Amino acid sequence: MALNERKALATLLASFRRTGKFSNPIVYAESANYLVEKYGSAELVAHRLDVGTETIRALEKVAKMPANVQNLISDGKLLLTVAFDLLPFEPQRQVELAEEVKGLAFKDARAVIRCASRHPTESPSKLKQGVLSELEKRELNIVVVRVPRTIHEAIAKEGTEKTIVKLCNRWLRDGYPNLPIATRQSDLIRLIVKIPRQTYQELRHRTRKVANLVERIAIYYLALDKTC
């Protein structure tokens, strides 16, 4: 995108005021960088846009990050807010950390990056493994579901919780096939199921009502397997 002052201002104003949506966050960063170079300081740009100076400075720095990191941001694999946390590191370390935290939820990515700041010589992959393993131990993701007795009987043989988690991962792996609309049924059995963090986060990206989604997944695959 060829920038000029008008386009750069419009891009940032639309973003800050939420009057527009741009698919590529790097456009924000490039616009901020363009205006800082034109006006001479982040303070003047911030004053013109009525936003915080630190926000403009951070966007300006993102525009100067290594191409590999910018590509991850453009492709939606690395959150812009996560990229902000990478700014204090030297470029090569930014690239290494970005590759490890891409695709992670904001909280998880930030935990890995903060750990990296405390252990500057440790490999990013080892840091990520340790941080996520520790989070897995500390955080429990519990859902309460209600399934018909017939479904409970069908999945109980292999282990109810194990089977439900397996079906959830199957649905995610299959590319989120359409599920039947949940209907009220009688003779329901209430189950408390622990969902692994990664699976839970992926389900949570699809809906805020994870328990309802889990119920529908179980019903869907039971019906599907019976017809195969």
Coordinates of N, CA, C and O in Angstrom, one line a residue, residues 48-208:
R48 N -1.6 14.5 17.3 CA -2.5 14.7 16.2 C -3.7 13.7 16.2 O -4.8 14.0 15.8
L49 N -3.4 12.5 16.6 CA -4.4 11.4 16.6 C -5.2 11.3 18.0 O -6.1 10.5 18.1
D50 N -4.7 12.0 19.0 CA -5.2 12.0 20.3 C -5.2 10.6 20.9 O -6.2 10.0 21.4
V51 N -4.0 9.9 20.8 CA -3.8 8.6 21.4 C -2.5 8.7 22.2 O -1.8 9.7 22.2
G52 N -2.2 7.6 22.9 CA -1.0 7.5 23.7 C 0.3 7.5 22.9 O 0.3 6.8 21.8
T53 N 1.3 8.2 23.3 CA 2.6 8.2 22.6 C 3.2 6.8 22.5 O 3.8 6.5 21.5
E54 N 3.1 6.1 23.6 CA 3.7 4.7 23.6 C 3.1 3.8 22.6 O 3.8 2.9 22.0
T55 N 1.8 4.0 22.3 CA 1.2 3.2 21.3 C 1.8 3.5 19.9 O 2.1 2.5 19.1
I56 N 2.0 4.7 19.6 CA 2.6 5.1 18.3 C 4.1 4.6 18.3 O 4.5 4.1 17.2
R57 N 4.8 4.7 19.4 CA 6.2 4.2 19.4 C 6.2 2.7 19.1 O 7.1 2.2 18.4
A58 N 5.3 2.0 19.8 CA 5.3 0.5 19.6 C 5.0 0.2 18.1 O 5.6 -0.7 17.6
L59 N 4.0 0.8 17.5 CA 3.7 0.5 16.1 C 4.8 0.9 15.2 O 5.1 0.1 14.3
E60 N 5.5 2.0 15.5 CA 6.7 2.4 14.7 C 7.7 1.3 14.8 O 8.3 1.0 13.7
K61 N 8.0 0.7 15.9 CA 9.0 -0.3 16.1 C 8.6 -1.6 15.4 O 9.4 -2.3 14.8
V62 N 7.3 -1.9 15.4 CA 6.8 -3.1 14.7 C 7.1 -3.0 13.2 O 7.5 -4.0 12.6
A63 N 7.0 -1.8 12.7 CA 7.2 -1.6 11.3 C 8.7 -1.9 10.9 O 9.0 -2.0 9.7
K64 N 9.6 -1.9 11.9 CA 11.0 -2.1 11.7 C 11.5 -3.5 12.1 O 12.7 -3.8 12.1
M65 N 10.5 -4.3 12.5 CA 10.9 -5.7 13.0 C 11.3 -6.5 11.8 O 11.0 -6.2 10.6
P66 N 12.0 -7.6 12.0 CA 12.4 -8.5 10.9 C 11.3 -8.9 10.0 O 10.1 -9.1 10.5
A67 N 11.5 -9.1 8.7 CA 10.5 -9.5 7.8 C 9.8 -10.8 8.2 O 8.6 -10.9 8.0
N68 N 10.5 -11.7 8.8 CA 9.9 -13.0 9.2 C 8.8 -12.7 10.2 O 7.7 -13.4 10.2
V69 N 9.1 -11.9 11.1 CA 8.1 -11.5 12.2 C 6.9 -10.8 11.6 O 5.7 -11.1 11.9
Q70 N 7.2 -9.8 10.7 CA 6.1 -9.1 10.1 C 5.2 -10.0 9.2 O 4.0 -9.8 9.2
N71 N 5.8 -11.0 8.6 CA 5.0 -11.9 7.8 C 4.0 -12.7 8.6 O 2.9 -13.0 8.3
L72 N 4.5 -13.1 9.8 CA 3.7 -13.9 10.7 C 2.5 -13.0 11.2 O 1.4 -13.5 11.3
I73 N 2.7 -11.7 11.4 CA 1.7 -10.8 11.8 C 0.7 -10.6 10.7 O -0.5 -10.7 10.9
S74 N 1.2 -10.4 9.5 CA 0.3 -10.2 8.3 C -0.5 -11.5 8.0 O -1.7 -11.3 7.6
D75 N 0.0 -12.6 8.3 CA -0.7 -13.9 8.0 C -1.7 -14.2 9.1 O -2.4 -15.3 9.1
G76 N -1.7 -13.4 10.2 CA -2.6 -13.7 11.3 C -2.1 -14.8 12.2 O -2.9 -15.3 13.1
K77 N -0.9 -15.2 12.1 CA -0.3 -16.2 13.0 C 0.3 -15.7 14.3 O 0.5 -16.5 15.2
L78 N 0.6 -14.4 14.3 CA 1.1 -13.8 15.4 C 0.3 -12.5 15.7 O 0.2 -11.6 14.9
L79 N -0.2 -12.4 17.0 CA -1.0 -11.3 17.3 C -0.2 -10.0 17.4 O 1.0 -10.1 17.9
L80 N -0.7 -8.9 17.0 CA 0.0 -7.7 17.1 C 0.4 -7.4 18.5 O 1.5 -6.9 18.8
T81 N -0.5 -7.6 19.5 CA -0.2 -7.4 20.9 C 0.9 -8.3 21.4 O 1.6 -7.9 22.3
V82 N 1.0 -9.4 20.8 CA 2.1 -10.3 21.2 C 3.4 -9.8 20.6 O 4.5 -9.8 21.3
A83 N 3.4 -9.2 19.4 CA 4.5 -8.6 18.8 C 5.1 -7.5 19.6 O 6.3 -7.3 19.7
F84 N 4.2 -6.7 20.3 CA 4.6 -5.6 21.1 C 5.5 -6.2 22.2 O 6.5 -5.5 22.6
D85 N 5.2 -7.3 22.8 CA 6.0 -7.9 23.8 C 7.4 -8.4 23.4 O 8.3 -8.6 24.2
L86 N 7.5 -8.6 22.1 CA 8.8 -9.0 21.5 C 9.8 -7.8 21.3 O 10.9 -8.0 21.0
L87 N 9.3 -6.6 21.3 CA 10.1 -5.4 20.9 C 11.4 -5.3 21.7 O 12.4 -4.9 21.2
P88 N 11.4 -5.6 23.0 CA 12.7 -5.4 23.8 C 13.8 -6.3 23.4 O 15.0 -6.1 23.7
F89 N 13.5 -7.4 22.6 CA 14.6 -8.4 22.2 C 15.3 -7.9 21.0 O 14.8 -7.2 20.2
E90 N 16.5 -8.4 20.8 CA 17.3 -8.2 19.6 C 16.6 -8.9 18.4 O 15.9 -9.9 18.7
P91 N 16.8 -8.5 17.2 CA 16.1 -9.0 16.0 C 16.1 -10.6 15.9 O 15.0 -11.2 15.7
Q92 N 17.2 -11.2 16.0 CA 17.3 -12.6 15.9 C 16.4 -13.4 16.9 O 15.8 -14.3 16.6
R93 N 16.5 -12.9 18.1 CA 15.7 -13.4 19.2 C 14.2 -13.2 19.0 O 13.4 -14.1 19.3
Q94 N 13.9 -12.1 18.4 CA 12.5 -11.8 18.0 C 12.0 -12.9 17.0 O 10.9 -13.4 17.2
V95 N 12.8 -13.2 16.1 CA 12.4 -14.2 15.0 C 12.2 -15.5 15.7 O 11.2 -16.2 15.5
E96 N 13.2 -15.9 16.5 CA 13.1 -17.2 17.2 C 11.9 -17.4 18.1 O 11.2 -18.4 18.1
L97 N 11.6 -16.3 18.9 CA 10.5 -16.4 19.8 C 9.2 -16.3 19.0 O 8.2 -17.0 19.4
A98 N 9.1 -15.5 18.0 CA 7.9 -15.4 17.2 C 7.5 -16.7 16.6 O 6.3 -17.1 16.6
E99 N 8.5 -17.5 16.1 CA 8.2 -18.8 15.5 C 7.6 -19.8 16.6 O 6.8 -20.6 16.3
E100 N 8.1 -19.6 17.8 CA 7.6 -20.5 18.9 C 6.2 -20.1 19.4 O 5.4 -21.0 19.8
V101 N 5.9 -18.8 19.5 CA 4.6 -18.4 20.1 C 3.5 -18.2 19.0 O 2.4 -17.9 19.4
K102 N 3.9 -18.3 17.8 CA 2.8 -18.1 16.7 C 1.7 -19.1 17.0 O 1.9 -20.3 17.3
G103 N 0.5 -18.6 16.8 CA -0.7 -19.5 17.0 C -1.2 -19.6 18.4 O -2.3 -20.2 18.7
L104 N -0.4 -19.2 19.4 CA -0.7 -19.4 20.8 C -1.7 -18.3 21.2 O -1.7 -17.2 20.6
A105 N -2.5 -18.6 22.2 CA -3.4 -17.6 22.8 C -2.5 -16.5 23.4 O -1.4 -16.7 23.8
F106 N -3.1 -15.3 23.5 CA -2.3 -14.1 24.0 C -1.6 -14.4 25.3 O -0.4 -14.2 25.6
K107 N -2.4 -15.0 26.3 CA -1.9 -15.3 27.6 C -0.7 -16.3 27.6 O 0.3 -16.1 28.3
D108 N -0.9 -17.3 26.8 CA 0.2 -18.3 26.7 C 1.5 -17.7 26.0 O 2.6 -18.0 26.5
A109 N 1.3 -17.0 24.9 CA 2.4 -16.4 24.3 C 3.1 -15.4 25.2 O 4.4 -15.4 25.2
R110 N 2.4 -14.6 25.9 CA 3.0 -13.7 26.8 C 3.8 -14.4 27.9 O 4.9 -14.0 28.3
A111 N 3.3 -15.5 28.4 CA 4.0 -16.3 29.5 C 5.3 -16.8 28.9 O 6.3 -16.8 29.6
V112 N 5.3 -17.3 27.7 CA 6.6 -17.8 27.1 C 7.6 -16.6 26.9 O 8.7 -16.8 27.2
I113 N 7.1 -15.5 26.4 CA 8.0 -14.4 26.2 C 8.6 -13.8 27.5 O 9.7 -13.5 27.6
R114 N 7.7 -13.7 28.5 CA 8.2 -13.3 29.8 C 9.2 -14.2 30.4 O 10.2 -13.8 31.0
C115 N 9.0 -15.5 30.2 CA 10.0 -16.5 30.6 C 11.3 -16.3 29.9 O 12.4 -16.4 30.5
A116 N 11.2 -16.0 28.6 CA 12.4 -15.8 27.8 C 13.2 -14.6 28.3 O 14.4 -14.6 28.2
S117 N 12.5 -13.6 28.8 CA 13.2 -12.4 29.3 C 14.0 -12.7 30.5 O 15.1 -12.1 30.8
R118 N 13.6 -13.7 31.3 CA 14.3 -14.1 32.5 C 15.4 -15.1 32.2 O 16.3 -15.3 33.0
H119 N 15.3 -15.8 31.0 CA 16.3 -16.8 30.6 C 16.8 -16.5 29.2 O 16.5 -17.2 28.3
P120 N 17.6 -15.4 29.1 CA 18.0 -14.9 27.7 C 18.8 -15.9 26.9 O 18.9 -15.7 25.7
T121 N 19.4 -16.9 27.5 CA 20.2 -17.8 26.7 C 19.5 -19.2 26.4 O 20.1 -20.0 25.7
E122 N 18.4 -19.4 27.0 CA 17.7 -20.6 26.8 C 17.0 -20.7 25.5 O 16.6 -19.7 24.9
S123 N 16.9 -21.9 24.9 CA 16.3 -22.0 23.6 C 14.8 -21.8 23.7 O 14.1 -22.2 24.6
P124 N 14.2 -21.0 22.7 CA 12.8 -20.7 22.8 C 11.9 -22.0 22.8 O 10.9 -22.0 23.5
S125 N 12.3 -23.0 22.1 CA 11.4 -24.2 22.1 C 11.4 -24.9 23.5 O 10.4 -25.4 23.9
K126 N 12.5 -24.9 24.1 CA 12.6 -25.5 25.5 C 11.8 -24.6 26.5 O 11.1 -25.2 27.3
L127 N 11.9 -23.3 26.3 CA 11.1 -22.4 27.2 C 9.6 -22.6 27.0 O 8.8 -22.7 27.9
K128 N 9.2 -22.7 25.7 CA 7.8 -22.9 25.4 C 7.3 -24.2 26.0 O 6.2 -24.2 26.6
Q129 N 8.0 -25.3 25.8 CA 7.6 -26.6 26.4 C 7.5 -26.5 27.9 O 6.5 -27.0 28.4
G130 N 8.4 -25.9 28.6 CA 8.3 -25.8 30.0 C 7.2 -25.0 30.5 O 6.5 -25.3 31.4
V131 N 7.0 -23.8 29.9 CA 5.9 -22.9 30.3 C 4.5 -23.6 30.1 O 3.6 -23.5 30.9
L132 N 4.3 -24.1 28.9 CA 3.0 -24.7 28.6 C 2.7 -26.0 29.5 O 1.6 -26.2 29.9
S133 N 3.8 -26.7 29.8 CA 3.7 -27.9 30.6 C 3.2 -27.4 32.0 O 2.4 -28.0 32.7
E134 N 3.8 -26.3 32.5 CA 3.5 -25.8 33.8 C 2.1 -25.3 33.9 O 1.3 -25.5 34.8
L135 N 1.6 -24.6 32.8 CA 0.3 -24.1 32.7 C -0.7 -25.3 32.7 O -1.8 -25.2 33.3
E136 N -0.3 -26.3 32.0 CA -1.2 -27.5 31.9 C -1.5 -28.1 33.3 O -2.6 -28.6 33.6
K137 N -0.4 -28.1 34.2 CA -0.6 -28.6 35.5 C -1.4 -27.7 36.4 O -2.2 -28.2 37.2
R138 N -1.3 -26.4 36.2 CA -1.9 -25.5 37.1 C -3.4 -25.2 36.8 O -4.2 -24.9 37.7
E139 N -3.7 -25.2 35.5 CA -5.0 -24.7 35.1 C -5.9 -25.9 34.7 O -5.5 -26.8 33.9
L140 N -7.1 -25.9 35.3 CA -8.1 -26.9 35.0 C -9.2 -26.3 34.2 O -9.7 -25.2 34.5
N141 N -9.5 -27.0 33.1 CA -10.6 -26.5 32.2 C -11.8 -27.5 32.4 O -11.7 -28.6 31.8
I142 N -12.7 -27.2 33.2 CA -13.8 -28.1 33.5 C -15.1 -27.6 32.8 O -15.4 -26.4 32.8
V143 N -15.8 -28.5 32.1 CA -17.1 -28.2 31.6 C -18.1 -29.2 32.2 O -17.8 -30.4 32.4
V144 N -19.3 -28.7 32.4 CA -20.4 -29.6 32.9 C -21.4 -29.8 31.7 O -21.9 -28.8 31.1
V145 N -21.5 -31.0 31.3 CA -22.4 -31.3 30.1 C -23.5 -32.3 30.5 O -23.4 -33.0 31.6
R146 N -24.5 -32.3 29.8 CA -25.6 -33.2 30.0 C -25.9 -33.9 28.7 O -26.2 -33.3 27.7
V147 N -25.8 -35.2 28.7 CA -26.0 -36.0 27.5 C -27.1 -37.1 27.8 O -27.3 -37.5 28.9
P148 N -27.8 -37.5 26.7 CA -28.8 -38.5 26.9 C -28.2 -39.8 27.4 O -27.0 -40.1 27.1
R149 N -28.9 -40.6 28.2 CA -28.4 -41.8 28.7 C -27.9 -42.8 27.7 O -26.9 -43.4 27.9
T150 N -28.5 -42.8 26.5 CA -28.1 -43.7 25.4 C -26.7 -43.3 25.0 O -25.9 -44.2 24.7
I151 N -26.4 -42.0 24.9 CA -25.1 -41.6 24.5 C -24.0 -41.9 25.6 O -22.9 -42.4 25.3
H152 N -24.4 -41.7 26.8 CA -23.5 -42.0 27.9 C -23.2 -43.5 27.9 O -22.0 -43.9 28.1
E153 N -24.2 -44.3 27.7 CA -23.9 -45.8 27.7 C -23.0 -46.2 26.5 O -22.1 -47.0 26.7
A154 N -23.1 -45.5 25.4 CA -22.3 -45.8 24.2 C -20.8 -45.4 24.4 O -19.9 -46.0 23.9
I155 N -20.6 -44.3 25.2 CA -19.2 -43.8 25.3 C -18.5 -44.3 26.6 O -17.3 -44.2 26.8
A156 N -19.3 -44.8 27.5 CA -18.8 -45.2 28.9 C -17.9 -46.4 28.8 O -17.0 -46.5 29.7
K157 N -18.0 -47.2 27.8 CA -17.2 -48.4 27.7 C -15.7 -48.1 27.6 O -14.9 -48.8 28.2
E158 N -15.4 -47.1 26.9 CA -14.0 -46.7 26.7 C -13.5 -45.7 27.7 O -12.4 -45.5 27.9
G159 N -14.5 -45.2 28.5 CA -14.2 -44.1 29.5 C -14.8 -42.8 29.0 O -14.4 -42.3 28.0
T160 N -15.8 -42.4 29.8 CA -16.6 -41.2 29.3 C -15.8 -40.0 29.0 O -15.9 -39.4 27.9
E161 N -15.0 -39.6 30.0 CA -14.2 -38.3 29.8 C -13.2 -38.5 28.6 O -13.1 -37.6 27.8
K162 N -12.5 -39.6 28.6 CA -11.5 -39.9 27.6 C -12.2 -39.8 26.2 O -11.6 -39.2 25.2
T163 N -13.4 -40.4 26.1 CA -14.1 -40.5 24.8 C -14.5 -39.1 24.4 O -14.4 -38.7 23.2
I164 N -15.1 -38.3 25.3 CA -15.6 -37.0 24.9 C -14.4 -36.1 24.4 O -14.6 -35.4 23.5
V165 N -13.3 -36.2 25.1 CA -12.1 -35.4 24.7 C -11.7 -35.8 23.3 O -11.3 -35.0 22.5
K166 N -11.7 -37.1 23.1 CA -11.3 -37.6 21.8 C -12.2 -37.2 20.7 O -11.7 -36.8 19.6
L167 N -13.5 -37.1 21.0 CA -14.5 -36.7 20.0 C -14.3 -35.2 19.7 O -14.5 -34.7 18.6
C168 N -14.0 -34.4 20.7 CA -13.8 -33.0 20.5 C -12.5 -32.7 19.6 O -12.6 -31.9 18.7
N169 N -11.5 -33.5 19.9 CA -10.3 -33.4 19.0 C -10.6 -33.8 17.6 O -10.0 -33.3 16.6
R170 N -11.4 -34.8 17.5 CA -11.8 -35.3 16.2 C -12.6 -34.2 15.4 O -12.3 -34.0 14.2
W171 N -13.5 -33.5 16.1 CA -14.2 -32.5 15.4 C -13.3 -31.3 15.0 O -13.4 -30.8 13.9
L172 N -12.3 -31.0 15.8 CA -11.4 -30.0 15.5 C -10.5 -30.4 14.3 O -10.3 -29.6 13.3
R173 N -10.1 -31.6 14.3 CA -9.2 -32.2 13.2 C -10.0 -32.3 11.9 O -9.4 -32.1 10.8
D174 N -11.3 -32.6 12.0 CA -12.1 -32.7 10.8 C -12.5 -31.4 10.2 O -13.2 -31.3 9.1
G175 N -12.1 -30.3 10.8 CA -12.4 -29.0 10.2 C -13.7 -28.4 10.6 O -14.4 -27.7 9.8
Y176 N -14.2 -28.7 11.8 CA -15.4 -28.1 12.4 C -16.7 -28.4 11.5 O -17.4 -27.5 11.1
P177 N -17.0 -29.7 11.3 CA -18.2 -30.0 10.5 C -19.4 -29.5 11.2 O -19.5 -29.3 12.4
N178 N -20.5 -29.2 10.4 CA -21.7 -28.6 11.0 C -22.3 -29.6 12.0 O -22.4 -30.8 11.7
L179 N -22.8 -29.1 13.1 CA -23.4 -29.9 14.1 C -24.9 -29.8 14.2 O -25.4 -28.7 13.8
P180 N -25.6 -30.8 14.6 CA -27.1 -30.6 14.8 C -27.4 -29.6 15.9 O -26.7 -29.4 16.8
I181 N -28.5 -29.0 15.7 CA -29.0 -28.0 16.7 C -29.4 -28.8 18.0 O -30.1 -29.8 17.9
A182 N -28.9 -28.3 19.1 CA -29.3 -29.0 20.4 C -30.8 -29.0 20.6 O -31.4 -28.0 20.4
T183 N -31.3 -30.1 21.0 CA -32.7 -30.2 21.4 C -32.9 -30.7 22.8 O -32.1 -31.4 23.3
R184 N -34.0 -30.3 23.4 CA -34.3 -30.7 24.8 C -34.6 -32.2 24.7 O -35.5 -32.6 24.0
Q185 N -34.0 -33.0 25.6 CA -34.3 -34.4 25.7 C -34.4 -34.8 27.1 O -34.0 -34.1 28.0
S186 N -35.1 -35.9 27.3 CA -35.3 -36.3 28.7 C -34.3 -37.4 29.0 O -33.5 -37.8 28.2
D187 N -34.2 -37.8 30.3 CA -33.3 -38.8 30.7 C -31.8 -38.4 30.4 O -31.1 -39.2 29.8
L188 N -31.5 -37.2 30.9 CA -30.1 -36.7 30.7 C -29.2 -37.1 31.8 O -29.7 -37.1 33.0
I189 N -28.0 -37.3 31.6 CA -27.0 -37.6 32.6 C -26.0 -36.5 32.7 O -25.5 -36.0 31.6
R190 N -25.8 -36.0 33.8 CA -24.9 -34.8 34.0 C -23.4 -35.3 34.2 O -23.2 -36.2 35.1
L191 N -22.5 -34.8 33.5 CA -21.1 -35.2 33.5 C -20.2 -34.0 33.7 O -20.5 -32.9 33.2
I192 N -19.2 -34.2 34.5 CA -18.1 -33.1 34.7 C -16.9 -33.6 34.0 O -16.4 -34.7 34.3
V193 N -16.5 -32.9 33.0 CA -15.4 -33.4 32.1 C -14.2 -32.4 32.1 O -14.4 -31.1 32.0
K194 N -13.0 -32.9 32.3 CA -11.8 -32.0 32.2 C -11.3 -32.1 30.8 O -11.1 -33.1 30.2
I195 N -11.2 -30.9 30.2 CA -10.8 -30.7 28.8 C -9.3 -30.2 28.8 O -9.0 -29.2 29.5
P196 N -8.4 -30.9 28.2 CA -7.0 -30.4 28.1 C -7.0 -28.9 27.6 O -7.8 -28.5 26.8
R197 N -6.0 -28.1 28.1 CA -5.9 -26.7 27.8 C -6.0 -26.4 26.3 O -6.8 -25.6 25.8
Q198 N -5.2 -27.1 25.5 CA -5.1 -26.8 24.1 C -6.4 -27.1 23.4 O -6.9 -26.3 22.6
T199 N -7.1 -28.2 23.7 CA -8.4 -28.5 23.2 C -9.4 -27.5 23.6 O -10.2 -27.0 22.8
Y200 N -9.4 -27.2 24.9 CA -10.4 -26.2 25.4 C -10.2 -24.8 24.7 O -11.2 -24.2 24.3
Q201 N -9.0 -24.4 24.5 CA -8.7 -23.1 23.9 C -9.2 -23.1 22.4 O -9.8 -22.1 22.0
E202 N -9.0 -24.2 21.7 CA -9.5 -24.3 20.3 C -11.0 -24.3 20.3 O -11.6 -23.6 19.4
L203 N -11.7 -25.0 21.2 CA -13.1 -25.0 21.3 C -13.6 -23.6 21.6 O -14.6 -23.1 21.1
R204 N -12.9 -22.9 22.6 CA -13.3 -21.6 23.0 C -13.2 -20.6 21.9 O -13.9 -19.6 21.9
H205 N -12.3 -20.8 20.9 CA -12.2 -19.9 19.8 C -13.5 -20.0 18.9 O -13.8 -19.0 18.2
R206 N -14.2 -21.1 19.0 CA -15.4 -21.3 18.2 C -16.6 -20.8 18.9 O -17.6 -20.4 18.2
T207 N -16.7 -20.8 20.2 CA -17.9 -20.3 20.9 C -17.5 -20.1 22.4 O -16.6 -20.6 22.9
R208 N -18.4 -19.2 23.0 CA -18.2 -18.9 24.4 C -18.9 -20.0 25.2 O -18.6 -20.2 26.4

